[in-house]
Each structure stands twice: as structure tokens, then as C-alpha cells.
Amino acid sequence: MRDPYSVLGVSKSADEREIKSAFRKLAKKYHPDQNQSDPKAQEKFAEINQAYEIVGDKQKRGKYDRGEIDAEGKEKFQGFAGGGNPFGGSRNPFGGGGGGNPFGGGGAAEDIFSEIFGNMAGGGRRAGGNPFGAGADPFGGGAHHGGHHRAQPQKGQDAEAKLSVTLEDLVSGEKRRVHLPTGKTLDMAVPKGVKDGQTIRMKGQGFESRTGPAGDALVTIQILPHKLFTVEDNNVRLDLPLTLYEAVLGTKIRIPTLEGKGEIKIPAGMSSGKSLRLKGKGLPDRDGNRGDLLVTAKIILPEGSDPGLRALMEDWQDTRPYRPRGPEFS
């Protein structure tokens, strides 16, 4: 780990506002969601986070400046100076002054992630560097057991993220990569039957806790609109452009599906707006059962004026008129 001041690009005399501002800018710049094509962005993001955990926390920064901890927050051995205390003078073995907290600061970077990305669930940073909450007794809330209090584990914060998927992703079952505000990158299987806006909980993949289990990752699914297909429950609909002669005479046509190319038979006399159904070519439900692909004919006339077609239609109008609309249009 490099010098945290160098990582954040600030001087050792920088105040809290300057350090916080530098971290915000770098966190936005190198967040994995903004740099999916850069494999080194995640490493840089994690390094920035670690640096801010040191210099963004008043107690840890003081320890680092005095040489009591290294750039990763680990205690340094201080020798045997001062009255035989192996930790130096009357210094508390855990750093800081008398009565110092042996657990260090409390997630300084998490507050900034909450502001930047809106991904922190619940309250902000715990006061005073106490990992058990502001003013809390580190041995629990007053229940005595053998003359001591019992520690109450604190679960880590949940981490929120979004995952954009295509209709093809919902069918293929292939895993998609998710970047979390914790700096983690996960390969997530898209659940069958998932709906747009649904949130998936991934146990233990959130922010770490010093006293208990990690929080969860809450991944909200966003289904991207498709340029060809529209969704109707578990069915998907495709508009199929047809020439007039294809609709009149019938034909076979290759069409796109969610799994590649397919083929459909157009019966003779296919009216515009009529639909054909391809079974099992839609979206899966929770049990893996697939909906259908509904192919709707859309007759397209040639552009410009065609004298031959016009003469044919005038003849039909005179000799073979028919009524396409019901009495409600009269």
C-alpha cells in the first residue's frame, strides 16, 4: 500500500474538507460501474478506499502520522521505551490516548459512498470510532454475565447496486457481472422469472462488519427495452413487415427470436394485424416454463406510386368490393 496522502493526492497538512473532497472526486472517477472496460479501475478504487480509511479517520490519521500504524492500518512495533512498556511510554497498546478504542475508527469511507452513490442502507458513520454505535458499551447494552457485559454483534451495512439485463439475458441463463460500492465484483446468475425493478438479495456480499456478519448486496434488476420485441407478461411480441404479395400468396420467412434465428410459415391471405404464435419462444417464469412469441403481420405497400398496382386495385374496387369494417363504422 502506497502512502495514503499520495494516493489521494493531498498534502500531509490538508484539512478534513480537502481530504474528503479529493476522495469524492477519485471515487467517482474510478468506480467500477463507470469503468467497466478498464480492469485496473477496481484495484485503483480499492486503493483509494483504503487510503481514505486511514487519513479520513481522525484517530487513524493521528496514529499514521506518529508512525504507530502503517498505510494498511496495521500496528507497528514501537520498542521498549518508557518504563518497560513494550508499546512505548504510557501509550495505550491500541493507539491514541488513555482509554483508546482497541477497534480503531468506524468505516470513514462508507459515509462518502452513501453520499456519492446512495448505496448505504440505514444510518451513517458510527460516532467516536466505536464500532458498536455512538456511546455504546463495547460489551453490550447492560446485560451482565459473570460480572461482565456480553458483546452484541453488529451486522455490516447492505450494499445497493443495479444490474441492467436484456431479454436475451433472461433466456440464456448466463451470469452477469455486478460491481458493488464495496469494491467487490460478482458474477450473478439472473433468476428465472425476474421482473423489471425486482431486487435480489445476495447474503453476506455487502459491507464488512468488525463485530458480526457482513451485510447483504441488494441488486435491483433493470430490463432494457428491446428494439424488436415488446414484453406481454411472459410472452414477447414481434411486428413482422410483409409485402402485399407475401400476405396474399403466403410464404416462409426467417425471423429473429430471443435465441437466434427461426422460421415461420405465413399462410395465404394473411391480414395485417393478425398474429401467429410460436410456442415456448417467450420468457421463462419462476419454474422455467417459457411463454410464447407472438408474431403480428404488418403489411407494407411499396413506396411511391405503382401504376400496375393502382390499376389492379381500381379493378378490384369495381368488380370485387368487400367490407373490412363492421356496422359500428357506418
GROMACS .gro file of C-alpha atoms in nm:
model
  330
    1MET     CA    1   0.000   0.000   0.000
    2ARG     CA    2   0.141   0.342  -0.101
    3ASP     CA    3   0.138   0.646   0.125
    4PRO     CA    4  -0.235   0.731   0.164
    5TYR     CA    5  -0.169   1.104   0.121
    6SER     CA    6  -0.005   1.031  -0.215
    7VAL     CA    7  -0.290   0.802  -0.318
    8LEU     CA    8  -0.546   1.078  -0.256
    9GLY     CA    9  -0.318   1.348  -0.399
   10VAL     CA   10  -0.322   1.570  -0.089
   11SER     CA   11  -0.051   1.708   0.138
   12LYS     CA   12   0.002   1.593   0.496
   13SER     CA   13  -0.121   1.934   0.613
   14ALA     CA   14  -0.454   1.901   0.424
   15ASP     CA   15  -0.761   1.961   0.636
   16GLU     CA   16  -1.062   1.729   0.661
   17ARG     CA   17  -1.255   1.917   0.391
   18GLU     CA   18  -0.969   1.888   0.137
   19ILE     CA   19  -0.926   1.515   0.206
   20LYS     CA   20  -1.298   1.445   0.177
   21SER     CA   21  -1.321   1.643  -0.149
   22ALA     CA   22  -1.025   1.458  -0.300
   23PHE     CA   23  -1.173   1.121  -0.208
   24ARG     CA   24  -1.513   1.207  -0.357
   25LYS     CA   25  -1.358   1.304  -0.691
   26LEU     CA   26  -1.139   0.993  -0.712
   27ALA     CA   27  -1.419   0.757  -0.601
   28LYS     CA   28  -1.645   0.889  -0.876
   29LYS     CA   29  -1.367   0.871  -1.135
   30TYR     CA   30  -1.254   0.515  -1.062
   31HIS     CA   31  -1.577   0.347  -0.952
   32PRO     CA   32  -1.601   0.012  -1.141
   33ASP     CA   33  -1.951   0.092  -1.272
   34GLN     CA   34  -1.804   0.390  -1.455
   35ASN     CA   35  -1.501   0.198  -1.584
   36GLN     CA   36  -1.627  -0.143  -1.696
   37SER     CA   37  -1.374  -0.153  -1.981
   38ASP     CA   38  -1.077  -0.078  -1.751
   39PRO     CA   39  -0.969  -0.386  -1.549
   40LYS     CA   40  -0.734  -0.175  -1.333
   41ALA     CA   41  -1.010   0.058  -1.214
   42GLN     CA   42  -1.120  -0.184  -0.940
   43GLU     CA   43  -0.766  -0.201  -0.795
   44LYS     CA   44  -0.739   0.177  -0.800
   45PHE     CA   45  -1.084   0.211  -0.642
   46ALA     CA   46  -0.989  -0.027  -0.359
   47GLU     CA   47  -0.659   0.160  -0.303
   48ILE     CA   48  -0.844   0.494  -0.279
   49ASN     CA   49  -1.091   0.346  -0.032
   50GLN     CA   50  -0.811   0.206   0.187
   51ALA     CA   51  -0.626   0.539   0.182
   52TYR     CA   52  -0.935   0.728   0.294
   53GLU     CA   53  -0.997   0.475   0.572
   54ILE     CA   54  -0.662   0.592   0.715
   55VAL     CA   55  -0.648   0.970   0.660
   56GLY     CA   56  -1.024   1.024   0.659
   57ASP     CA   57  -1.046   0.900   1.019
   58LYS     CA   58  -0.908   1.141   1.281
   59GLN     CA   59  -0.775   0.871   1.515
   60LYS     CA   60  -0.618   0.658   1.242
   61ARG     CA   61  -0.465   0.963   1.075
   62GLY     CA   62  -0.302   1.063   1.402
   63LYS     CA   63  -0.163   0.713   1.450
   64TYR     CA   64  -0.029   0.705   1.094
   65ASP     CA   65   0.133   1.048   1.126
   66ARG     CA   66   0.301   0.936   1.451
   67GLY     CA   67   0.422   0.614   1.287
   68GLU     CA   68   0.209   0.389   1.507
   69ILE     CA   69   0.030   0.220   1.215
   70ASP     CA   70   0.126   0.156   0.854
   71ALA     CA   71  -0.059   0.251   0.535
   72GLU     CA   72  -0.285  -0.053   0.574
   73GLY     CA   73  -0.383   0.038   0.932
   74LYS     CA   74  -0.168  -0.232   1.093
   75GLU     CA   75   0.004  -0.160   1.427
   76LYS     CA   76   0.380  -0.104   1.418
   77PHE     CA   77   0.610  -0.237   1.695
   78GLN     CA   78   0.741   0.063   1.893
   79GLY     CA   79   1.025  -0.092   2.100
   80PHE     CA   80   1.062  -0.083   2.481
   81ALA     CA   81   1.098   0.287   2.551
   82GLY     CA   82   0.949   0.440   2.864
   83GLY     CA   83   0.918   0.242   3.186
   84GLY     CA   84   0.937  -0.103   3.033
   85ASN     CA   85   0.612  -0.070   2.841
   86PRO     CA   86   0.671  -0.266   2.517
   87PHE     CA   87   0.435  -0.027   2.338
   88GLY     CA   88   0.627   0.288   2.429
   89GLY     CA   89   0.590   0.517   2.735
   90SER     CA   90   0.243   0.521   2.883
   91ARG     CA   91   0.088   0.474   2.542
   92ASN     CA   92  -0.225   0.264   2.520
   93PRO     CA   93  -0.125  -0.054   2.328
   94PHE     CA   94  -0.408   0.011   2.087
   95GLY     CA   95  -0.304   0.364   1.989
   96GLY     CA   96  -0.428   0.706   2.092
   97GLY     CA   97  -0.453   0.833   2.450
   98GLY     CA   98  -0.568   0.660   2.766
   99GLY     CA   99  -0.884   0.458   2.719
  100GLY     CA  100  -0.838   0.446   2.341
  101ASN     CA  101  -1.074   0.227   2.140
  102PRO     CA  102  -0.895  -0.101   2.054
  103PHE     CA  103  -1.107  -0.139   1.745
  104GLY     CA  104  -0.996   0.178   1.561
  105GLY     CA  105  -1.217   0.406   1.351
  106GLY     CA  106  -1.558   0.326   1.208
  107GLY     CA  107  -1.586   0.300   0.831
  108ALA     CA  108  -1.494   0.656   0.728
  109ALA     CA  109  -1.530   0.584   0.357
  110GLU     CA  110  -1.880   0.436   0.394
  111ASP     CA  111  -2.028   0.781   0.469
  112ILE     CA  112  -1.891   0.916   0.142
  113PHE     CA  113  -2.020   0.615  -0.055
  114SER     CA  114  -2.362   0.690   0.091
  115GLU     CA  115  -2.345   1.049  -0.034
  116ILE     CA  116  -2.198   0.968  -0.377
  117PHE     CA  117  -2.378   0.651  -0.475
  118GLY     CA  118  -2.677   0.640  -0.238
  119ASN     CA  119  -2.589   0.279  -0.159
  120MET     CA  120  -2.571   0.277   0.219
  121ALA     CA  121  -2.873   0.119   0.389
  122GLY     CA  122  -2.957   0.259   0.734
  123GLY     CA  123  -2.769   0.520   0.938
  124GLY     CA  124  -2.439   0.694   0.879
  125ARG     CA  125  -2.099   0.662   1.040
  126ARG     CA  126  -2.088   0.547   1.399
  127ALA     CA  127  -1.979   0.826   1.631
  128GLY     CA  128  -1.645   0.835   1.804
  129GLY     CA  129  -1.492   0.547   1.614
  130ASN     CA  130  -1.681   0.299   1.834
  131PRO     CA  131  -1.782   0.004   1.612
  132PHE     CA  132  -2.075  -0.074   1.843
  133GLY     CA  133  -2.255   0.258   1.780
  134ALA     CA  134  -2.244   0.608   1.932
  135GLY     CA  135  -2.172   0.597   2.303
  136ALA     CA  136  -2.233   0.224   2.320
  137ASP     CA  137  -2.061  -0.001   2.573
  138PRO     CA  138  -1.841  -0.237   2.363
  139PHE     CA  139  -1.961  -0.526   2.581
  140GLY     CA  140  -2.331  -0.488   2.508
  141GLY     CA  141  -2.629  -0.298   2.637
  142GLY     CA  142  -2.616  -0.373   3.008
  143ALA     CA  143  -2.691  -0.746   3.040
  144HIS     CA  144  -2.443  -0.885   3.297
  145HIS     CA  145  -2.295  -1.232   3.271
  146GLY     CA  146  -2.042  -1.327   3.537
  147GLY     CA  147  -1.962  -0.964   3.616
  148HIS     CA  148  -1.919  -0.859   3.251
  149HIS     CA  149  -2.139  -0.745   2.966
  150ARG     CA  150  -2.177  -0.967   2.660
  151ALA     CA  151  -2.084  -0.816   2.320
  152GLN     CA  152  -2.368  -0.770   2.072
  153PRO     CA  153  -2.262  -0.844   1.713
  154GLN     CA  154  -2.336  -0.570   1.460
  155LYS     CA  155  -2.420  -0.670   1.103
  156GLY     CA  156  -2.246  -0.479   0.825
  157GLN     CA  157  -2.426  -0.230   0.604
  158ASP     CA  158  -2.611  -0.354   0.296
  159ALA     CA  159  -2.469  -0.250  -0.041
  160GLU     CA  160  -2.706  -0.150  -0.320
  161ALA     CA  161  -2.640  -0.184  -0.694
  162LYS     CA  162  -2.824  -0.202  -1.026
  163LEU     CA  163  -2.790  -0.467  -1.296
  164SER     CA  164  -2.914  -0.395  -1.649
  165VAL     CA  165  -3.012  -0.706  -1.848
  166THR     CA  166  -3.152  -0.773  -2.195
  167LEU     CA  167  -3.439  -1.004  -2.287
  168GLU     CA  168  -3.178  -1.240  -2.431
  169ASP     CA  169  -3.005  -1.249  -2.089
  170LEU     CA  170  -3.330  -1.362  -1.926
  171VAL     CA  171  -3.345  -1.658  -2.163
  172SER     CA  172  -2.978  -1.759  -2.182
  173GLY     CA  173  -2.925  -1.806  -1.807
  174GLU     CA  174  -2.567  -1.680  -1.838
  175LYS     CA  175  -2.416  -1.496  -1.541
  176ARG     CA  176  -2.382  -1.117  -1.547
  177ARG     CA  177  -2.112  -0.912  -1.375
  178VAL     CA  178  -2.218  -0.680  -1.092
  179HIS     CA  179  -1.999  -0.402  -0.948
  180LEU     CA  180  -2.078  -0.323  -0.583
  181PRO     CA  181  -1.996   0.001  -0.395
  182THR     CA  182  -1.779  -0.207  -0.162
  183GLY     CA  183  -1.532  -0.253  -0.448
  184LYS     CA  184  -1.632  -0.616  -0.499
  185THR     CA  185  -1.718  -0.755  -0.841
  186LEU     CA  186  -1.956  -1.054  -0.854
  187ASP     CA  187  -2.079  -1.281  -1.132
  188MET     CA  188  -2.451  -1.313  -1.072
  189ALA     CA  189  -2.694  -1.562  -1.227
  190VAL     CA  190  -3.012  -1.383  -1.337
  191PRO     CA  191  -3.303  -1.562  -1.161
  192LYS     CA  192  -3.573  -1.720  -1.378
  193GLY     CA  193  -3.893  -1.519  -1.393
  194VAL     CA  194  -3.732  -1.200  -1.260
  195LYS     CA  195  -3.929  -0.881  -1.328
  196ASP     CA  196  -3.819  -0.528  -1.408
  197GLY     CA  197  -3.745  -0.337  -1.086
  198GLN     CA  198  -3.721  -0.651  -0.871
  199THR     CA  199  -3.444  -0.652  -0.607
  200ILE     CA  200  -3.232  -0.962  -0.549
  201ARG     CA  201  -3.064  -1.012  -0.208
  202MET     CA  202  -2.718  -1.173  -0.204
  203LYS     CA  203  -2.632  -1.278   0.151
  204GLY     CA  204  -2.302  -1.165   0.300
  205GLN     CA  205  -2.186  -0.966  -0.005
  206GLY     CA  206  -2.233  -0.619   0.147
  207PHE     CA  207  -2.004  -0.405   0.365
  208GLU     CA  208  -1.789  -0.587   0.620
  209SER     CA  209  -1.851  -0.558   0.995
  210ARG     CA  210  -1.584  -0.557   1.267
  211THR     CA  211  -1.810  -0.736   1.514
  212GLY     CA  212  -2.051  -0.951   1.317
  213PRO     CA  213  -2.151  -1.084   0.975
  214ALA     CA  214  -2.115  -0.879   0.659
  215GLY     CA  215  -2.420  -0.702   0.519
  216ASP     CA  216  -2.603  -0.815   0.207
  217ALA     CA  217  -2.587  -0.697  -0.152
  218LEU     CA  218  -2.920  -0.566  -0.284
  219VAL     CA  219  -2.918  -0.583  -0.663
  220THR     CA  220  -3.208  -0.420  -0.848
  221ILE     CA  221  -3.279  -0.564  -1.193
  222GLN     CA  222  -3.342  -0.327  -1.484
  223ILE     CA  223  -3.472  -0.496  -1.801
  224LEU     CA  224  -3.360  -0.294  -2.101
  225PRO     CA  225  -3.610  -0.213  -2.377
  226HIS     CA  226  -3.563  -0.416  -2.698
  227LYS     CA  227  -3.561  -0.266  -3.047
  228LEU     CA  228  -3.770  -0.554  -3.191
  229PHE     CA  229  -3.962  -0.727  -2.911
  230THR     CA  230  -4.219  -0.598  -2.662
  231VAL     CA  231  -4.300  -0.786  -2.339
  232GLU     CA  232  -4.651  -0.903  -2.251
  233ASP     CA  233  -4.623  -1.094  -1.922
  234ASN     CA  234  -4.411  -1.397  -2.020
  235ASN     CA  235  -4.493  -1.359  -2.389
  236VAL     CA  236  -4.299  -1.139  -2.629
  237ARG     CA  237  -4.442  -0.979  -2.942
  238LEU     CA  238  -4.270  -0.916  -3.275
  239ASP     CA  239  -4.412  -0.700  -3.557
  240LEU     CA  240  -4.340  -0.870  -3.890
  241PRO     CA  241  -4.338  -0.647  -4.200
  242LEU     CA  242  -4.490  -0.824  -4.507
  243THR     CA  243  -4.523  -0.730  -4.870
  244LEU     CA  244  -4.869  -0.735  -5.020
  245TYR     CA  245  -4.785  -1.040  -5.232
  246GLU     CA  246  -4.638  -1.230  -4.930
  247ALA     CA  247  -4.961  -1.169  -4.739
  248VAL     CA  248  -5.178  -1.273  -5.036
  249LEU     CA  249  -4.980  -1.573  -5.157
  250GLY     CA  250  -4.825  -1.698  -4.832
  251THR     CA  251  -4.455  -1.778  -4.777
  252LYS     CA  252  -4.186  -1.889  -4.527
  253ILE     CA  253  -3.981  -1.616  -4.359
  254ARG     CA  254  -3.675  -1.621  -4.132
  255ILE     CA  255  -3.737  -1.418  -3.819
  256PRO     CA  256  -3.534  -1.315  -3.513
  257THR     CA  257  -3.605  -1.484  -3.178
  258LEU     CA  258  -3.454  -1.443  -2.830
  259GLU     CA  259  -3.226  -1.740  -2.907
  260GLY     CA  260  -3.116  -1.650  -3.260
  261LYS     CA  261  -3.284  -1.702  -3.597
  262GLY     CA  262  -3.603  -1.902  -3.654
  263GLU     CA  263  -3.851  -1.963  -3.933
  264ILE     CA  264  -4.225  -1.905  -3.958
  265LYS     CA  265  -4.481  -2.003  -4.223
  266ILE     CA  266  -4.712  -1.725  -4.338
  267PRO     CA  267  -5.044  -1.868  -4.460
  268ALA     CA  268  -5.200  -1.732  -4.781
  269GLY     CA  269  -5.440  -1.445  -4.721
  270MET     CA  270  -5.266  -1.317  -4.404
  271SER     CA  271  -5.434  -0.995  -4.292
  272SER     CA  272  -5.237  -0.710  -4.140
  273GLY     CA  273  -5.270  -0.717  -3.759
  274LYS     CA  274  -5.327  -1.093  -3.742
  275SER     CA  275  -5.085  -1.282  -3.512
  276LEU     CA  276  -4.916  -1.620  -3.529
  277ARG     CA  277  -4.793  -1.796  -3.214
  278LEU     CA  278  -4.460  -1.975  -3.169
  279LYS     CA  279  -4.489  -2.189  -2.855
  280GLY     CA  280  -4.216  -2.173  -2.591
  281LYS     CA  281  -4.019  -1.889  -2.752
  282GLY     CA  282  -4.105  -1.627  -2.490
  283LEU     CA  283  -3.964  -1.551  -2.142
  284PRO     CA  284  -3.927  -1.806  -1.860
  285ASP     CA  285  -4.134  -1.795  -1.540
  286ARG     CA  286  -4.004  -1.894  -1.195
  287ASP     CA  287  -4.045  -2.263  -1.277
  288GLY     CA  288  -3.858  -2.230  -1.607
  289ASN     CA  289  -4.170  -2.260  -1.824
  290ARG     CA  290  -4.143  -2.040  -2.132
  291GLY     CA  291  -4.407  -1.806  -2.269
  292ASP     CA  292  -4.474  -1.769  -2.644
  293LEU     CA  293  -4.352  -1.550  -2.927
  294LEU     CA  294  -4.643  -1.366  -3.090
  295VAL     CA  295  -4.569  -1.263  -3.449
  296THR     CA  296  -4.802  -0.991  -3.579
  297ALA     CA  297  -4.831  -0.926  -3.954
  298LYS     CA  298  -4.782  -0.570  -4.073
  299ILE     CA  299  -4.844  -0.528  -4.448
  300ILE     CA  300  -4.619  -0.269  -4.609
  301LEU     CA  301  -4.706  -0.121  -4.950
  302PRO     CA  302  -4.427  -0.018  -5.190
  303GLU     CA  303  -4.309   0.339  -5.167
  304GLY     CA  304  -4.419   0.576  -5.441
  305SER     CA  305  -4.693   0.528  -5.700
  306ASP     CA  306  -4.715   0.193  -5.883
  307PRO     CA  307  -4.941   0.219  -6.193
  308GLY     CA  308  -4.987  -0.157  -6.219
  309LEU     CA  309  -5.090  -0.196  -5.856
  310ARG     CA  310  -5.319   0.106  -5.881
  311ALA     CA  311  -5.491  -0.036  -6.193
  312LEU     CA  312  -5.536  -0.373  -6.019
  313MET     CA  313  -5.691  -0.213  -5.710
  314GLU     CA  314  -5.926   0.001  -5.922
  315ASP     CA  315  -6.042  -0.315  -6.100
  316TRP     CA  316  -6.095  -0.491  -5.764
  317GLN     CA  317  -6.288  -0.191  -5.635
  318ASP     CA  318  -6.525  -0.214  -5.930
  319THR     CA  319  -6.556  -0.593  -5.963
  320ARG     CA  320  -6.475  -0.743  -5.622
  321PRO     CA  321  -6.560  -0.493  -5.348
  322TYR     CA  322  -6.563  -0.624  -4.987
  323ARG     CA  323  -6.635  -0.475  -4.645
  324PRO     CA  324  -6.342  -0.491  -4.395
  325ARG     CA  325  -6.526  -0.288  -4.125
  326GLY     CA  326  -6.830  -0.371  -3.917
  327PRO     CA  327  -7.156  -0.172  -3.883
  328GLU     CA  328  -7.013   0.034  -3.599
  329PHE     CA  329  -6.806   0.222  -3.858
  330SER     CA  330  -7.112   0.311  -4.068
   0.00000   0.00000   0.00000
